[in-house]
Coordinates of C-alpha atoms in Angstrom, one line a residue:
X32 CA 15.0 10.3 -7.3
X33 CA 12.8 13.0 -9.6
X34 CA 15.4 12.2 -12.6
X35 CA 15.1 8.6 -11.9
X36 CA 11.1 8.8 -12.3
X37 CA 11.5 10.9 -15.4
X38 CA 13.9 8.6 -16.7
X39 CA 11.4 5.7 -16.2
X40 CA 8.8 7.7 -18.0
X41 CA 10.6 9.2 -21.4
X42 CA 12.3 5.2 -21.5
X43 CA 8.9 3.5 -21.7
X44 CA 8.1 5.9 -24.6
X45 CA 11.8 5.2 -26.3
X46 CA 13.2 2.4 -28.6
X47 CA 14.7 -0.2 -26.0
X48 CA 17.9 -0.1 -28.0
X49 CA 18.2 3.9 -27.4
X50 CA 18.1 3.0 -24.0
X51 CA 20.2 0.5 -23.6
X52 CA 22.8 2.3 -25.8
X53 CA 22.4 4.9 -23.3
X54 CA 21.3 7.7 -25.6
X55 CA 18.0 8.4 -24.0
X56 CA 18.4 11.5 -21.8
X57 CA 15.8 14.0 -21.6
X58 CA 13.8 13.2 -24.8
X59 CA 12.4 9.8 -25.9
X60 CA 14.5 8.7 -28.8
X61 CA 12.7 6.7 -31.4
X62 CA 9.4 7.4 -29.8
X63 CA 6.8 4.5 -29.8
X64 CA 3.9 3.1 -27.4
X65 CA 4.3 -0.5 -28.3
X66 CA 5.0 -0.9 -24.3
X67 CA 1.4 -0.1 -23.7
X68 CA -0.3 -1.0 -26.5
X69 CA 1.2 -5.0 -25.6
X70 CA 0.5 -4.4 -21.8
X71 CA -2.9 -2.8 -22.5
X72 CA -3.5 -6.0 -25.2
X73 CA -4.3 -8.2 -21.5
X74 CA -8.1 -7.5 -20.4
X75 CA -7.4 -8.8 -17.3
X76 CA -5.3 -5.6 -16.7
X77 CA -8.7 -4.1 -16.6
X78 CA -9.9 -6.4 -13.5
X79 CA -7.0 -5.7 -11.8
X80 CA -7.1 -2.4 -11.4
X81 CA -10.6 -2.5 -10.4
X82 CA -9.7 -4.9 -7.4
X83 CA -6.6 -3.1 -6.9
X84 CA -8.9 -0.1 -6.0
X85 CA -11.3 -1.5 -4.3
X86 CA -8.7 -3.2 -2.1
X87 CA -6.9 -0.2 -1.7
X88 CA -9.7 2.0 -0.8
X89 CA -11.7 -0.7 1.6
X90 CA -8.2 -1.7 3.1
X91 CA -7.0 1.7 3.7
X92 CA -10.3 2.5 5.6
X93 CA -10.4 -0.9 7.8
X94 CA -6.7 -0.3 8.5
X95 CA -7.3 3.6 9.7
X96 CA -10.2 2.3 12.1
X97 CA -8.0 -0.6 13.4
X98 CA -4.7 1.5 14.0
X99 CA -6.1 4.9 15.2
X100 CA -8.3 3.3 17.4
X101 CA -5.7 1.0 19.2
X102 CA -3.0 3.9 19.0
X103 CA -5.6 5.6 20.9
X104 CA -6.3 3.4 23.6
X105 CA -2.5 3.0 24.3
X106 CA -1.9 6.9 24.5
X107 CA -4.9 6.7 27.1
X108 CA -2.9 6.3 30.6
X109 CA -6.0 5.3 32.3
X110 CA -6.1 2.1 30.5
X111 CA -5.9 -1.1 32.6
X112 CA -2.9 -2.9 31.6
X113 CA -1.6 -0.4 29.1
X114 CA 2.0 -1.4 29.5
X115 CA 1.4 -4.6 29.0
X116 CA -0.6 -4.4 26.1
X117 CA 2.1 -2.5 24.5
X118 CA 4.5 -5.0 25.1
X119 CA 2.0 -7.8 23.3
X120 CA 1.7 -5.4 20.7
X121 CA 5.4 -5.0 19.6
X122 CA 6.5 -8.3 20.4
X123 CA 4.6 -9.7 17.3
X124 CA 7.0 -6.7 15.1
X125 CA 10.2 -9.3 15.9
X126 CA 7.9 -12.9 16.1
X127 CA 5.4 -14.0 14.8
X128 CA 3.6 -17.3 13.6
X129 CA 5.4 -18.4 10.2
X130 CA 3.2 -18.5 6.8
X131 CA 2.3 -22.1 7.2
X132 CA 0.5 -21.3 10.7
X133 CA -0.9 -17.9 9.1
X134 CA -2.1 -19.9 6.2
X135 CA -4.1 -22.3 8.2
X136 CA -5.8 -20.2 10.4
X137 CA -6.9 -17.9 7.0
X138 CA -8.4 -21.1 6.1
X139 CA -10.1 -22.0 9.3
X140 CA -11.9 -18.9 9.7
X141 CA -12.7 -19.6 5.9
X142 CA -11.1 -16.4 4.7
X143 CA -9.0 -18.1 1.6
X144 CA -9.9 -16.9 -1.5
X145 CA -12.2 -14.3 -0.8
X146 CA -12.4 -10.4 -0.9
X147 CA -11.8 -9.8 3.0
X148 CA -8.5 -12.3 2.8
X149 CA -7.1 -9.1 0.9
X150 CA -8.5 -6.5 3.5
X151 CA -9.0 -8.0 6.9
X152 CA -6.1 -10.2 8.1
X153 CA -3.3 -7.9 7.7
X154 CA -4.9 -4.8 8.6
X155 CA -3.3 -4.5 11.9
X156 CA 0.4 -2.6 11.8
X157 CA 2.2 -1.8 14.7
X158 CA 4.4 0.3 13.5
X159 CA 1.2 2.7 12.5
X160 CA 0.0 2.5 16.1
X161 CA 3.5 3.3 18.0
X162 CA 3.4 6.4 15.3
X163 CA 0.3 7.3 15.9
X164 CA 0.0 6.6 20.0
X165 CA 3.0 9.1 20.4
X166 CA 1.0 11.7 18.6
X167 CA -1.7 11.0 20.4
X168 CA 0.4 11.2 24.1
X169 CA 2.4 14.0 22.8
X170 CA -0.5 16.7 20.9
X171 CA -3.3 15.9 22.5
X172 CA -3.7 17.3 26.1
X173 CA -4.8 15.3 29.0
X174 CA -6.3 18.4 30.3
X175 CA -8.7 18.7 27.0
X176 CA -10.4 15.0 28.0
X177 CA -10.6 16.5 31.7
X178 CA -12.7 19.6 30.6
X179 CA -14.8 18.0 28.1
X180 CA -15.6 15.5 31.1
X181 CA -16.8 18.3 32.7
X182 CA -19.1 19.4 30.0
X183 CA -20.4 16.0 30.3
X184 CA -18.8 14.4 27.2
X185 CA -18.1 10.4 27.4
X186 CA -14.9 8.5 26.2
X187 CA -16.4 8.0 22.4
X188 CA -18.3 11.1 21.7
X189 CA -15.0 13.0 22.8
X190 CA -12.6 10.7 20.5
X191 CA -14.6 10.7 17.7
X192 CA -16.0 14.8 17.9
X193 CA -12.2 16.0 19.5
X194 CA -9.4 13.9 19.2
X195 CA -9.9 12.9 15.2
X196 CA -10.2 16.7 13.8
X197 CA -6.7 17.5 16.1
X198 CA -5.6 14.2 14.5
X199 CA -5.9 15.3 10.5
X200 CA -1.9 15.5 9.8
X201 CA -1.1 11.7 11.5
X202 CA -4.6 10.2 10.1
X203 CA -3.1 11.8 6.4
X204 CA 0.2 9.6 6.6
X205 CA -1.0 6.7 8.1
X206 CA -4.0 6.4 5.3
X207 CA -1.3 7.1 2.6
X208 CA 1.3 4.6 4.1
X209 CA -2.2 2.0 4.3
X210 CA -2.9 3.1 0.4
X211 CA 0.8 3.0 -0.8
X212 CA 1.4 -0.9 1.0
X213 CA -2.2 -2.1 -0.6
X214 CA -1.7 -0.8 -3.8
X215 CA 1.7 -3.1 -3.8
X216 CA 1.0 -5.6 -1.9
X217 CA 0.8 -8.8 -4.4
X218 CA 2.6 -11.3 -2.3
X219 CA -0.9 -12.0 -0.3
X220 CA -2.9 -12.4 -3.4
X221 CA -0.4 -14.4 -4.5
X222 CA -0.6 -16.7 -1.3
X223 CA -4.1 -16.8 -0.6
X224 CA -5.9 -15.9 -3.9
X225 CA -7.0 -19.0 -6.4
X226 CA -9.5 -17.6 -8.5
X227 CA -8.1 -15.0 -10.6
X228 CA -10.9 -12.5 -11.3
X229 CA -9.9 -11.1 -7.7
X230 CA -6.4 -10.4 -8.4
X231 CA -4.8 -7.2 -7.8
X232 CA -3.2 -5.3 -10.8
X233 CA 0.4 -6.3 -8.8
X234 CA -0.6 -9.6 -9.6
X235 CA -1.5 -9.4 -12.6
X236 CA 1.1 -7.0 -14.1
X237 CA 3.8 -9.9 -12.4
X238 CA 1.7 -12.7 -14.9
X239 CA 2.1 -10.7 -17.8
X240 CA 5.5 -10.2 -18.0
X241 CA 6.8 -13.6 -16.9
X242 CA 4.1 -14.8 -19.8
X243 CA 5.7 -12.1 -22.2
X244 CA 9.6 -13.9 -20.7
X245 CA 8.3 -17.4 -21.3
X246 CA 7.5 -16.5 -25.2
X247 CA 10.6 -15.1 -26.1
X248 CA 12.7 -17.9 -24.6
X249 CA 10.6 -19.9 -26.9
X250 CA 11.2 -17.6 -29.7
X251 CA 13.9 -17.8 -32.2
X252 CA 15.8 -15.3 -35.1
X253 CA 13.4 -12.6 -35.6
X254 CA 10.4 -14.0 -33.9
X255 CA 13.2 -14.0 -30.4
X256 CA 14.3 -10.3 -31.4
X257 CA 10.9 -8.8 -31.4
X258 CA 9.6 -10.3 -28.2
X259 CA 13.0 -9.2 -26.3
X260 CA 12.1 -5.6 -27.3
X261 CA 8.8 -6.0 -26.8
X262 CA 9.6 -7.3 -22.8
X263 CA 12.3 -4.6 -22.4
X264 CA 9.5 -1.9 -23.1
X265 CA 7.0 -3.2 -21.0
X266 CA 9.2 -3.3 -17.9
X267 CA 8.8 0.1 -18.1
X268 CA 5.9 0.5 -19.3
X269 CA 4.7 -1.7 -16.3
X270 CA 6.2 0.9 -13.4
X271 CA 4.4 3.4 -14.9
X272 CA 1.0 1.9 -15.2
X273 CA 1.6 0.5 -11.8
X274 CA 2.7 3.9 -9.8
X275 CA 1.1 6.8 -11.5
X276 CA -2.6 6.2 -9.7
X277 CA -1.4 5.8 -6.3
X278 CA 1.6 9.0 -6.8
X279 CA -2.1 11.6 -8.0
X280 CA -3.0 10.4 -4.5
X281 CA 0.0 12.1 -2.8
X282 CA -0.9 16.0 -3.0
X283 CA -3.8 15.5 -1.6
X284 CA -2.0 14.8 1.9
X285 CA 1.3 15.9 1.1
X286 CA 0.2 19.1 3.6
X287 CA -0.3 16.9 5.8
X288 CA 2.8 14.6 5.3
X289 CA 6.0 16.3 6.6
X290 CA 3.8 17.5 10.0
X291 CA 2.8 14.1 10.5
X292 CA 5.9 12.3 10.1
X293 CA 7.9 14.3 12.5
X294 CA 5.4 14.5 15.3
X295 CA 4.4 11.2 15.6
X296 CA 8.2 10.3 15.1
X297 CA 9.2 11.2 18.4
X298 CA 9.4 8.3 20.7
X299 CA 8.8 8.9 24.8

């Protein structure tokens, strides 16, 4: 996997030829930046990585107070009806309404085309909350809420001034699961966004090459030739633009990442 990301990264700096003649190894050969210099050519790149932010960082923060906060009532066994709001919850991981039904309701509650349609409907996963409500049941003591009871504390103050700092490592992978899927995520924008100043960089990055394809088909001798080498460079040059952002994000919870992932991976 590291060589592969390497290899991604010296090809979008080498002649398109060099790598398809496989002679591009551990150096670029016939180094060049045309990739990015065409990809960076599109302003609109610029607006999509602004909303691709924004999204990322608004989404990631709706979707940590959504999931935590359910996973944490359902670790709770004093809830009313816990099991069988753990049974509604993971019934809608195997069914669930269709896109035309999902489409109309965005619509109804006038959410089509709009910032929140990107942050708000899709916030909810329950895989994040079965991950996260076995942490919950399986490091966080039942006698800890009995003796901070005691000390008079009430269901709130004691999630929100105990249970979170215990919770650091699951809170880490969840948020960076919630970052990685909105920073990719283009198929919703794609679905529910008209107005293209609110695109994500997904989005847009998709636009430009099948733009950059349509030309060259259209192309011929020369004119053909210099648009198919311009289209194999930016397919590179596109993964890297794309995935370096979001992969800077990663040390900052990679502490947290292994711990996280194998605690809240064991199922009751």
């Amino acid at each position: 996997t590291l060589f592969r990301s390497f290899f991604v990264i010296i090809a979008s700096f080498s002649d398109p030829s060099a790598v398809a003649g496989g002679d591009v190894w551990i150096l670029p050969k016939g180094f060049t930046l045309d990739g990015y210099k065409e990809l960076f050519r599109h302003k609109e790149i610029w607006i999509g990585y602004k909303n691709t932010i924004v999204y990322t960082v608004v989404g990631t923060l709706v979707g940590l107070v959504v999931n935590v906060t359910a996973a944490y009532s359902l670790s709770r066994k004093d809830l009313v009806g816990r099991k069988f709001f753990t049974i509604l919850f993971v019934f809608t991981m195997f069914f669930n309404g269709g896109l035309i039904p999902t489409f109309l309701t965005i619509k109804d509650f006038h959410l089509y085309d709009s910032f929140l349609v990107m942050v708000l409907p899709f916030s909810v996963s329950i895989f994040n909350i079965i991950v996260a409500r076995t942490f919950f049941q399986n490091n966080i003591p039942s006698d800890l809420y009995d003796a901070a009871r005691i000390d008079g504390c009430g269901n709130l103050y004691y999630f929100y001034k105990i249970v979170l700092p215990l919770s650091k490592a699951i809170i880490a992978v969840i948020g960076l699961w919630t970052a990685v899927g909105m920073w990719n995520s283009y198929f919703n924008a794609l679905i529910y966004l008209k107005d293209s100043s609110r695109y994500p960089l997904q989005l847009i990055l998709r636009n430009i090459l099948i733009t950059n394809n349509l030309q060259m088909s259209f192309g011929s001798g020369e004119a053909m030739q210099v648009a198919l080498r311009l289209s194999n460079l930016m397919r590179y040059s596109v993964i890297i633009v794309s995935t370096v952002p979001i992969m800077c994000f990663y040390p900052f919870v990679q502490k947290h990442f292994n711990q996280g992932v194998m605690i809240g991976a064991v199922k009751e």
